Amino acid sequence: MKKGTKKMKTKLYKNRIIALILIVIMSILAFSACGQVDAEGTVTVVICDPDTDEMTAYTVGLSKVEDKSEGALSIIRYLISEKNLSADIASGSYGAYINSIGSIVPDTTKNEYIEIYTSVKKDFAVPSEWQPTVPTVDYNGKTLSSSGLGISSMTVEDGTVILFKVSSY
């Protein structure tokens, strides 16, 4: 066998191993992309009424939420089934989104949408060219930031506060 052919086969073999490793890593990341929900503790979900600014809070024991596979959406689904919270949830190419929740029904003719705020720092939105300042809101002494993730990718830890509010652009 020629020396150049052996080097080519070795290089091809190395490239295949690297490709296989990348496929395994990407597969693991794909399955871990959904938000995580702690097994124990509590989470508070707050709905800010757009007309009165009155805040309705729901406290959920995380041990009561059986299906934790959809991040913060798992908590919303629990509230729908156990606390009769009304919500219109849809799925799109980027994951689940909420069209309405509780008393919040955005008026799309006024460019309104539901903005989700969180107390979990790793889920905070980051400033960007189109949004140089990230919106925040205070709730019971905690500063919540607009979430940089969709509802089904958001993390839920013990003590998490998730707040829904109407915003517009």
XYZ file of N, CA, C and O in Angstrom:
676
model
N 0.845 -1.171 0.000
C 0.000 0.000 0.000
C 0.885 1.227 0.000
O 1.890 1.302 0.690
N 0.490 2.188 -0.782
C 1.264 3.410 -0.876
C 1.103 4.235 0.389
O 0.074 4.198 1.055
N 2.132 5.036 0.685
C 2.156 5.866 1.887
C 1.020 6.902 1.866
O 0.362 7.143 2.856
N 0.753 7.514 0.727
C -0.292 8.533 0.602
C -1.685 7.944 0.805
O -2.570 8.564 1.381
N -1.906 6.717 0.332
C -3.194 6.066 0.487
C -3.470 5.756 1.953
O -4.582 5.929 2.442
N -2.447 5.344 2.689
C -2.602 5.031 4.111
C -2.960 6.296 4.904
O -3.824 6.270 5.770
N -2.296 7.405 4.560
C -2.595 8.677 5.239
C -4.035 9.112 4.946
O -4.726 9.617 5.810
N -4.473 8.899 3.714
C -5.829 9.283 3.336
C -6.862 8.463 4.096
O -7.854 8.995 4.581
N -6.604 7.156 4.221
C -7.529 6.287 4.937
C -7.566 6.652 6.416
O -8.625 6.656 7.033
N -6.412 6.980 6.990
C -6.354 7.385 8.396
C -7.126 8.680 8.600
O -7.884 8.820 9.561
N -6.965 9.626 7.699
C -7.665 10.910 7.792
C -9.180 10.697 7.657
O -9.966 11.280 8.391
N -9.575 9.843 6.717
C -10.982 9.536 6.517
C -11.573 8.886 7.763
O -12.670 9.227 8.209
N -10.817 7.967 8.363
C -11.245 7.293 9.592
C -11.427 8.305 10.723
O -12.422 8.278 11.433
N -10.476 9.212 10.882
C -10.561 10.253 11.924
C -11.772 11.152 11.679
O -12.479 11.512 12.619
N -12.013 11.529 10.446
C -13.169 12.382 10.126
C -14.487 11.681 10.455
O -15.423 12.317 10.943
N -14.550 10.378 10.195
C -15.767 9.630 10.518
C -15.984 9.570 12.032
O -17.109 9.693 12.503
N -14.927 9.390 12.787
C -15.043 9.345 14.250
C -15.490 10.718 14.776
O -16.369 10.793 15.633
N -14.921 11.775 14.250
C -15.315 13.126 14.676
C -16.792 13.367 14.346
O -17.538 13.891 15.161
N -17.214 12.949 13.156
C -18.618 13.113 12.763
C -19.544 12.328 13.693
O -20.593 12.830 14.107
N -19.142 11.115 14.048
C -19.946 10.292 14.950
C -20.047 10.942 16.339
O -21.124 10.997 16.928
N -18.935 11.451 16.827
C -18.942 12.133 18.128
C -19.860 13.349 18.084
O -20.644 13.582 19.009
N -19.793 14.133 17.022
C -20.665 15.310 16.885
C -22.135 14.910 16.839
O -22.989 15.580 17.437
N -22.463 13.823 16.158
C -23.851 13.364 16.096
C -24.349 12.976 17.483
O -25.461 13.330 17.882
N -23.514 12.279 18.249
C -23.894 11.884 19.608
C -24.106 13.126 20.477
O -25.113 13.232 21.188
N -23.194 14.080 20.409
C -23.319 15.310 21.211
C -24.574 16.071 20.824
O -25.325 16.525 21.694
N -24.840 16.223 19.539
C -26.030 16.960 19.088
C -27.313 16.248 19.508
O -28.293 16.896 19.858
N -27.303 14.921 19.495
C -28.482 14.164 19.928
C -28.754 14.394 21.408
O -29.891 14.586 21.822
N -27.699 14.394 22.203
C -27.856 14.651 23.630
C -28.393 16.050 23.863
O -29.303 16.257 24.663
N -27.851 17.029 23.150
C -28.321 18.407 23.301
C -29.771 18.561 22.861
O -30.530 19.308 23.464
N -30.165 17.846 21.832
C -31.552 17.940 21.357
C -32.519 17.458 22.420
O -33.583 18.028 22.623
N -32.163 16.383 23.124
C -33.040 15.862 24.158
C -32.996 16.689 25.424
O -33.894 16.634 26.239
N -31.958 17.482 25.609
C -31.882 18.308 26.811
C -32.331 19.734 26.548
O -32.249 20.580 27.421
N -32.829 20.017 25.355
C -33.239 21.376 25.009
C -34.504 21.806 25.741
O -34.730 22.972 25.957
N -35.339 20.851 26.106
C -36.546 21.193 26.843
C -36.158 21.709 28.222
O -35.163 21.307 28.796
N -36.967 22.616 28.728
C -36.690 23.181 30.037
C -36.723 22.127 31.119
O -37.393 21.106 30.999
N -35.993 22.381 32.166
C -35.935 21.447 33.274
C -36.845 21.919 34.391
O -36.988 23.111 34.630
N -37.446 20.965 35.089
C -38.316 21.256 36.217
C -37.798 20.471 37.416
O -37.644 19.249 37.336
N -37.498 21.176 38.507
C -37.055 20.511 39.729
C -38.132 19.561 40.233
O -39.324 19.769 40.007
N -37.712 18.535 40.956
C -38.647 17.544 41.496
C -39.381 18.066 42.728
O -40.528 17.708 42.975
N -38.742 18.905 43.510
C -39.320 19.395 44.767
C -39.308 20.912 44.793
O -38.571 21.548 44.062
N -40.106 21.475 45.704
C -40.156 22.925 45.875
C -41.456 23.498 45.352
O -42.420 22.766 45.118
N -41.478 24.801 45.165
C -42.681 25.471 44.665
C -42.324 26.457 43.564
O -41.194 26.936 43.477
N -43.296 26.740 42.743
C -43.186 27.757 41.702
C -44.431 28.628 41.809
O -45.510 28.152 42.169
N -44.272 29.909 41.531
C -45.407 30.834 41.528
C -45.631 31.320 40.106
O -44.703 31.799 39.455
N -46.856 31.175 39.629
C -47.251 31.664 38.310
C -48.174 32.857 38.543
O -49.156 32.745 39.272
N -47.838 33.979 37.920
C -48.584 35.217 38.127
C -49.141 35.690 36.797
O -48.427 35.729 35.790
N -50.418 36.051 36.817
C -51.071 36.586 35.624
C -51.491 38.011 35.932
O -52.264 38.262 36.858
N -50.954 38.950 35.154
C -51.232 40.369 35.351
C -52.382 40.779 34.431
O -52.236 40.789 33.205
N -53.530 41.118 35.028
C -54.704 41.523 34.254
C -54.382 42.803 33.481
O -53.964 43.795 34.075
N -54.567 42.799 32.173
C -54.194 43.964 31.363
C -55.061 45.209 31.613
O -54.623 46.327 31.361
N -56.281 45.012 32.104
C -57.173 46.149 32.325
C -56.995 46.787 33.695
O -57.118 48.003 33.842
N -56.726 45.972 34.707
C -56.682 46.487 36.082
C -55.299 46.429 36.726
O -55.103 46.958 37.809
N -54.349 45.759 36.073
C -53.011 45.496 36.639
C -53.074 44.630 37.896
O -52.078 44.470 38.595
N -54.256 44.064 38.187
C -54.379 43.146 39.321
C -53.632 41.866 38.979
O -53.685 41.362 37.864
N -52.910 41.354 39.985
C -52.114 40.153 39.763
C -52.734 38.959 40.476
O -52.988 39.015 41.673
N -52.967 37.909 39.704
C -53.475 36.662 40.251
C -52.319 35.682 40.310
O -51.678 35.416 39.287
N -52.041 35.170 41.510
C -50.899 34.268 41.686
C -51.368 32.859 42.012
O -52.308 32.660 42.772
N -50.703 31.891 41.416
C -50.927 30.473 41.673
C -49.608 29.898 42.184
O -48.577 30.066 41.538
N -49.649 29.243 43.328
C -48.454 28.571 43.841
C -48.632 27.078 43.628
O -49.655 26.505 44.000
N -47.627 26.459 43.023
C -47.710 25.043 42.673
C -46.558 24.288 43.346
O -45.397 24.691 43.224
N -46.893 23.220 44.030
C -45.879 22.312 44.559
C -45.354 21.458 43.427
O -46.125 20.771 42.760
N -44.057 21.530 43.188
C -43.486 20.821 42.036
C -43.657 19.311 42.128
O -43.731 18.636 41.098
N -43.755 18.780 43.316
C -43.943 17.326 43.462
C -45.313 16.884 42.943
O -45.510 15.712 42.622
N -46.258 17.813 42.825
C -47.598 17.483 42.325
C -47.648 17.410 40.800
O -48.585 16.866 40.231
N -46.655 17.999 40.139
C -46.627 18.015 38.675
C -46.006 16.709 38.201
O -44.806 16.479 38.370
N -46.833 15.846 37.630
C -46.354 14.518 37.230
C -45.483 14.562 35.986
O -44.416 13.977 35.951
N -45.944 15.240 34.940
C -45.183 15.309 33.686
C -44.369 16.599 33.687
O -44.911 17.691 33.566
N -43.073 16.455 33.819
C -42.180 17.617 33.883
C -41.367 17.768 32.596
O -40.340 18.435 32.578
N -41.818 17.172 31.516
C -41.026 17.109 30.286
C -41.058 18.386 29.442
O -40.276 18.508 28.511
N -41.945 19.326 29.769
C -42.091 20.503 28.910
C -41.714 21.804 29.610
O -42.267 22.857 29.307
N -40.771 21.762 30.519
C -40.327 22.973 31.183
C -41.484 23.674 31.878
O -42.347 23.039 32.491
N -41.517 24.995 31.786
C -42.557 25.785 32.446
C -43.949 25.476 31.892
O -44.951 25.645 32.589
N -44.019 25.001 30.664
C -45.311 24.624 30.097
C -45.951 23.493 30.907
O -47.173 23.426 31.022
N -45.134 22.638 31.502
C -45.652 21.567 32.361
C -46.443 22.145 33.531
O -47.481 21.596 33.927
N -45.983 23.260 34.069
C -46.666 23.917 35.191
C -47.995 24.497 34.713
O -49.017 24.362 35.393
N -47.995 25.107 33.544
C -49.236 25.683 32.994
C -50.248 24.566 32.736
O -51.429 24.697 33.063
N -49.796 23.469 32.164
C -50.714 22.342 31.914
C -51.286 21.814 33.233
O -52.458 21.448 33.300
N -50.467 21.773 34.272
C -50.956 21.352 35.591
C -52.049 22.315 36.073
O -53.099 21.880 36.553
N -51.809 23.618 35.957
C -52.794 24.606 36.406
C -54.094 24.516 35.604
O -55.182 24.726 36.142
N -53.989 24.206 34.333
C -55.188 24.039 33.501
C -56.010 22.858 34.006
O -57.228 22.964 34.176
N -55.351 21.742 34.276
C -56.093 20.543 34.665
C -56.517 20.537 36.131
O -57.579 20.019 36.459
N -55.730 21.122 37.014
C -56.022 21.028 38.450
C -56.644 22.292 39.052
O -57.310 22.213 40.073
N -56.411 23.443 38.465
C -56.906 24.707 39.034
C -57.836 25.460 38.084
O -58.155 26.613 38.309
N -58.219 24.786 36.993
C -59.151 25.355 36.010
C -58.680 26.676 35.404
O -59.493 27.531 35.059
N -57.370 26.844 35.279
C -56.842 28.017 34.591
C -57.188 27.893 33.116
O -57.033 26.817 32.528
N -57.670 28.973 32.526
C -57.963 28.937 31.093
C -56.718 29.389 30.332
O -56.032 30.323 30.739
N -56.432 28.691 29.251
C -55.284 29.050 28.418
C -55.462 28.452 27.035
O -56.016 27.360 26.881
N -55.014 29.186 26.034
C -54.990 28.710 24.658
C -53.521 28.533 24.295
O -52.782 29.509 24.180
N -53.113 27.280 24.162
C -51.718 26.944 23.874
C -51.659 26.357 22.472
O -52.468 25.516 22.102
N -50.684 26.793 21.698
C -50.492 26.274 20.344
C -49.028 25.893 20.170
O -48.179 26.257 20.971
N -48.765 25.141 19.122
C -47.391 24.748 18.809
C -47.022 25.274 17.435
O -47.839 25.273 16.526
N -45.786 25.694 17.331
C -45.273 26.170 16.057
C -43.893 25.585 15.816
O -43.432 24.721 16.570
N -43.227 26.065 14.800
C -41.908 25.527 14.461
C -40.873 25.814 15.538
O -39.852 25.135 15.623
N -41.107 26.818 16.379
C -40.176 27.141 17.456
C -40.614 26.563 18.794
O -40.018 26.856 19.824
N -41.675 25.790 18.822
C -42.160 25.197 20.058
C -43.521 25.750 20.439
O -44.204 26.400 19.637
N -43.911 25.516 21.691
C -45.227 25.936 22.168
C -45.251 27.439 22.420
O -44.235 28.048 22.744
N -46.419 28.022 22.244
C -46.626 29.429 22.589
C -48.034 29.589 23.138
O -48.909 28.761 22.911
N -48.225 30.656 23.880
C -49.502 30.874 24.556
C -50.221 32.046 23.899
O -49.708 33.167 23.867
N -51.416 31.770 23.356
C -52.237 32.809 22.724
C -53.035 33.602 23.750
O -53.298 34.783 23.557
N -53.449 32.919 24.829
C -54.184 33.586 25.914
C -53.983 32.757 27.178
O -53.768 31.554 27.111
N -54.067 33.445 28.318
C -53.941 32.753 29.600
C -54.675 33.579 30.644
O -54.481 34.794 30.740
N -55.559 32.923 31.388
C -56.349 33.642 32.384
C -57.094 34.797 31.736
O -57.759 34.628 30.716
N -56.952 35.984 32.314
C -57.637 37.175 31.791
C -56.877 37.857 30.662
O -57.319 38.877 30.135
N -55.754 37.299 30.265
C -54.927 37.921 29.223
C -55.302 37.369 27.851
O -55.104 36.186 27.569
N -55.860 38.243 27.033
C -56.158 37.921 25.641
C -55.641 39.105 24.824
O -56.317 40.131 24.703
N -54.433 39.009 24.287
C -53.860 40.146 23.571
C -54.658 40.521 22.331
O -55.228 39.656 21.668
N -54.687 41.811 22.054
C -55.347 42.328 20.857
C -54.277 42.496 19.782
O -53.509 43.456 19.803
N -54.228 41.553 18.861
C -53.179 41.585 17.846
C -53.318 42.779 16.900
O -52.330 43.189 16.297
N -54.520 43.358 16.792
C -54.680 44.549 15.949
C -53.974 45.759 16.569
O -53.718 46.743 15.897
N -53.681 45.656 17.861
C -52.931 46.711 18.569
C -51.478 46.281 18.803
O -50.793 46.849 19.634
N -51.039 45.238 18.077
C -49.677 44.712 18.200
C -49.365 44.219 19.611
O -48.234 44.329 20.074
N -50.372 43.685 20.292
C -50.165 43.159 21.644
C -49.771 41.687 21.578
O -50.152 40.966 20.660
N -49.022 41.280 22.573
C -48.622 39.882 22.718
C -48.410 39.597 24.200
O -48.349 40.513 25.019
N -48.302 38.322 24.548
C -48.056 37.940 25.931
C -46.547 37.852 26.136
O -45.861 37.088 25.454
N -46.063 38.642 27.073
C -44.640 38.587 27.423
C -44.506 37.769 28.697
O -45.302 37.908 29.624
N -43.504 36.904 28.712
C -43.274 36.039 29.867
C -42.018 36.513 30.592
O -40.968 36.692 29.979
N -42.166 36.716 31.886
C -41.053 37.132 32.736
C -40.697 35.975 33.665
O -41.559 35.199 34.052
N -39.425 35.889 34.039
C -38.968 34.806 34.907
C -37.963 35.314 35.935
O -37.299 36.328 35.707
N -37.858 34.571 37.023
C -36.864 34.888 38.048
C -35.595 34.057 37.886
O -34.623 34.258 38.600
N -35.592 33.118 36.944
C -34.436 32.238 36.733
C -33.427 32.946 35.823
O -33.684 33.143 34.638
N -32.296 33.314 36.396
C -31.303 34.120 35.687
C -30.815 33.500 34.380
O -30.625 34.207 33.399
N -30.623 32.188 34.356
C -30.097 31.578 33.123
C -31.098 31.627 31.966
O -30.725 31.406 30.820
N -32.359 31.931 32.266
C -33.377 32.047 31.217
C -33.642 33.497 30.808
O -34.466 33.745 29.928
N -32.956 34.455 31.440
C -33.171 35.871 31.115
C -32.831 36.135 29.648
O -31.870 35.579 29.110
N -33.608 37.019 29.030
C -33.282 37.489 27.684
C -32.013 38.326 27.773
O -31.702 38.898 28.822
N -31.283 38.391 26.690
C -30.070 39.206 26.650
C -30.289 40.369 25.688
O -31.025 40.256 24.718
N -29.655 41.506 25.980
C -29.797 42.655 25.073
C -29.328 42.285 23.660
O -28.409 41.492 23.488
N -29.993 42.876 22.690
C -29.624 42.627 21.298
C -29.761 43.942 20.527
O -30.180 44.957 21.074
N -29.435 43.883 19.260
C -29.520 45.075 18.420
C -30.955 45.596 18.347
O -31.212 46.784 18.415
N -31.924 44.690 18.222
C -33.320 45.110 18.099
C -33.973 45.353 19.451
O -35.045 45.935 19.530
N -33.351 44.877 20.540
C -33.874 45.108 21.887
C -32.684 45.382 22.816
O -32.234 44.508 23.548
N -32.167 46.628 22.771
C -30.962 46.935 23.550
C -31.178 46.882 25.065
O -30.236 46.693 25.818
N -32.416 47.056 25.512
C -32.732 46.976 26.933
C -33.760 45.868 27.136
O -34.795 45.856 26.483
N -33.465 44.959 28.037
C -34.378 43.851 28.304
C -35.411 44.307 29.335
O -35.057 44.827 30.391
N -36.704 44.125 29.037
C -37.747 44.528 29.984
C -37.678 43.733 31.285
O -37.397 42.531 31.273
N -37.945 44.415 32.384
C -38.024 43.772 33.691
C -39.297 44.238 34.384
O -39.892 45.248 34.011
N -39.700 43.489 35.395
C -40.863 43.837 36.200
C -40.574 43.375 37.626
O -39.882 42.378 37.829
N -41.063 44.117 38.601
C -40.895 43.728 40.003
C -42.134 42.995 40.488
O -43.255 43.406 40.202
N -41.904 41.928 41.219
C -42.998 41.184 41.829
C -42.567 40.757 43.226
O -41.607 39.982 43.380
N -43.245 41.268 44.225
C -42.968 40.931 45.632
C -41.480 41.023 45.985
O -40.920 40.126 46.614
N -40.851 42.094 45.542
C -39.450 42.319 45.881
C -38.447 41.604 44.995
O -37.249 41.735 45.186
N -38.927 40.839 44.028
C -38.034 40.156 43.085
C -38.094 40.871 41.747
O -39.178 41.232 41.276
N -36.942 41.044 41.138
C -36.906 41.594 39.787
C -36.927 40.438 38.806
O -36.042 39.580 38.827
N -37.951 40.419 37.979
C -38.094 39.387 36.955
C -37.682 39.992 35.619
O -37.933 41.161 35.357
N -37.081 39.179 34.784
C -36.659 39.630 33.464
C -37.475 38.926 32.398
O -37.918 37.791 32.589
N -37.633 39.607 31.285
C -38.268 38.974 30.134
C -37.483 37.707 29.809
O -36.260 37.701 29.824
N -38.204 36.634 29.537
C -37.550 35.355 29.261
C -36.956 35.365 27.860
O -37.583 35.828 26.908
N -35.771 34.812 27.751
C -35.137 34.658 26.452
C -35.475 33.317 25.812
O -35.010 33.007 24.727
N -36.296 32.537 26.514
C -36.673 31.213 26.031
C -38.184 31.102 25.898
O -38.926 31.834 26.555
N -38.620 30.165 25.103
C -40.042 29.878 25.001
C -40.523 29.120 26.224
O -39.732 28.552 26.979
N -41.825 29.082 26.409
C -42.434 28.504 27.608
C -42.024 27.047 27.830
O -41.812 26.624 28.965
N -41.871 26.270 26.773
C -41.530 24.857 26.957
C -40.035 24.621 27.160
O -39.627 23.505 27.465
N -39.231 25.656 27.025
C -37.790 25.539 27.256
C -37.350 26.199 28.552
O -36.186 26.101 28.933
N -38.263 26.875 29.222
C -37.907 27.598 30.442
C -37.657 26.651 31.613
O -38.331 25.641 31.762
N -36.697 27.013 32.445
C -36.325 26.243 33.624
C -37.260 26.583 34.779
O -37.629 27.742 34.958
N -37.611 25.579 35.567
C -38.398 25.795 36.776
C -37.633 25.191 37.948
O -37.436 23.983 38.004
N -37.196 26.061 38.840
C -36.469 25.657 40.042
C -37.333 26.002 41.244
O -38.281 26.778 41.134
N -36.976 25.457 42.390
C -37.669 25.817 43.618
C -37.601 27.335 43.800
O -36.539 27.934 43.719
N -38.755 27.963 43.995
C -38.818 29.407 44.203
C -38.985 30.235 42.941
O -39.085 31.461 43.001
N -39.051 29.594 41.789
C -39.212 30.316 40.524
C -40.524 31.090 40.503
O -41.553 30.614 40.971
N -40.465 32.294 39.937
C -41.658 33.088 39.670
C -41.734 33.286 38.158
O -40.753 33.706 37.532
N -42.887 32.962 37.582
C -43.144 33.175 36.159
C -44.343 34.100 36.067
O -45.393 33.817 36.643
N -44.183 35.216 35.360
C -45.235 36.222 35.276
C -45.620 36.440 33.822
O -44.744 36.580 32.962
N -46.919 36.482 33.564
C -47.454 36.720 32.219
C -48.070 38.118 32.202
O -48.853 38.468 33.080
N -47.747 38.874 31.169
C -48.220 40.250 31.066
C -48.351 40.627 29.590
O -47.588 40.162 28.756
N -49.315 41.489 29.289
C -49.479 41.966 27.923
C -48.441 43.045 27.637
O -48.221 43.942 28.460
N -47.801 42.923 26.490
C -46.869 43.940 26.005
C -47.262 44.256 24.577
O -48.082 43.566 23.981
N -46.653 45.283 24.024
C -46.927 45.613 22.629
C -45.650 46.124 21.964
O -44.717 46.542 22.632
N -45.660 46.086 20.661
C -44.507 46.584 19.896
C -44.943 47.684 18.973
O -46.093 47.922 18.747
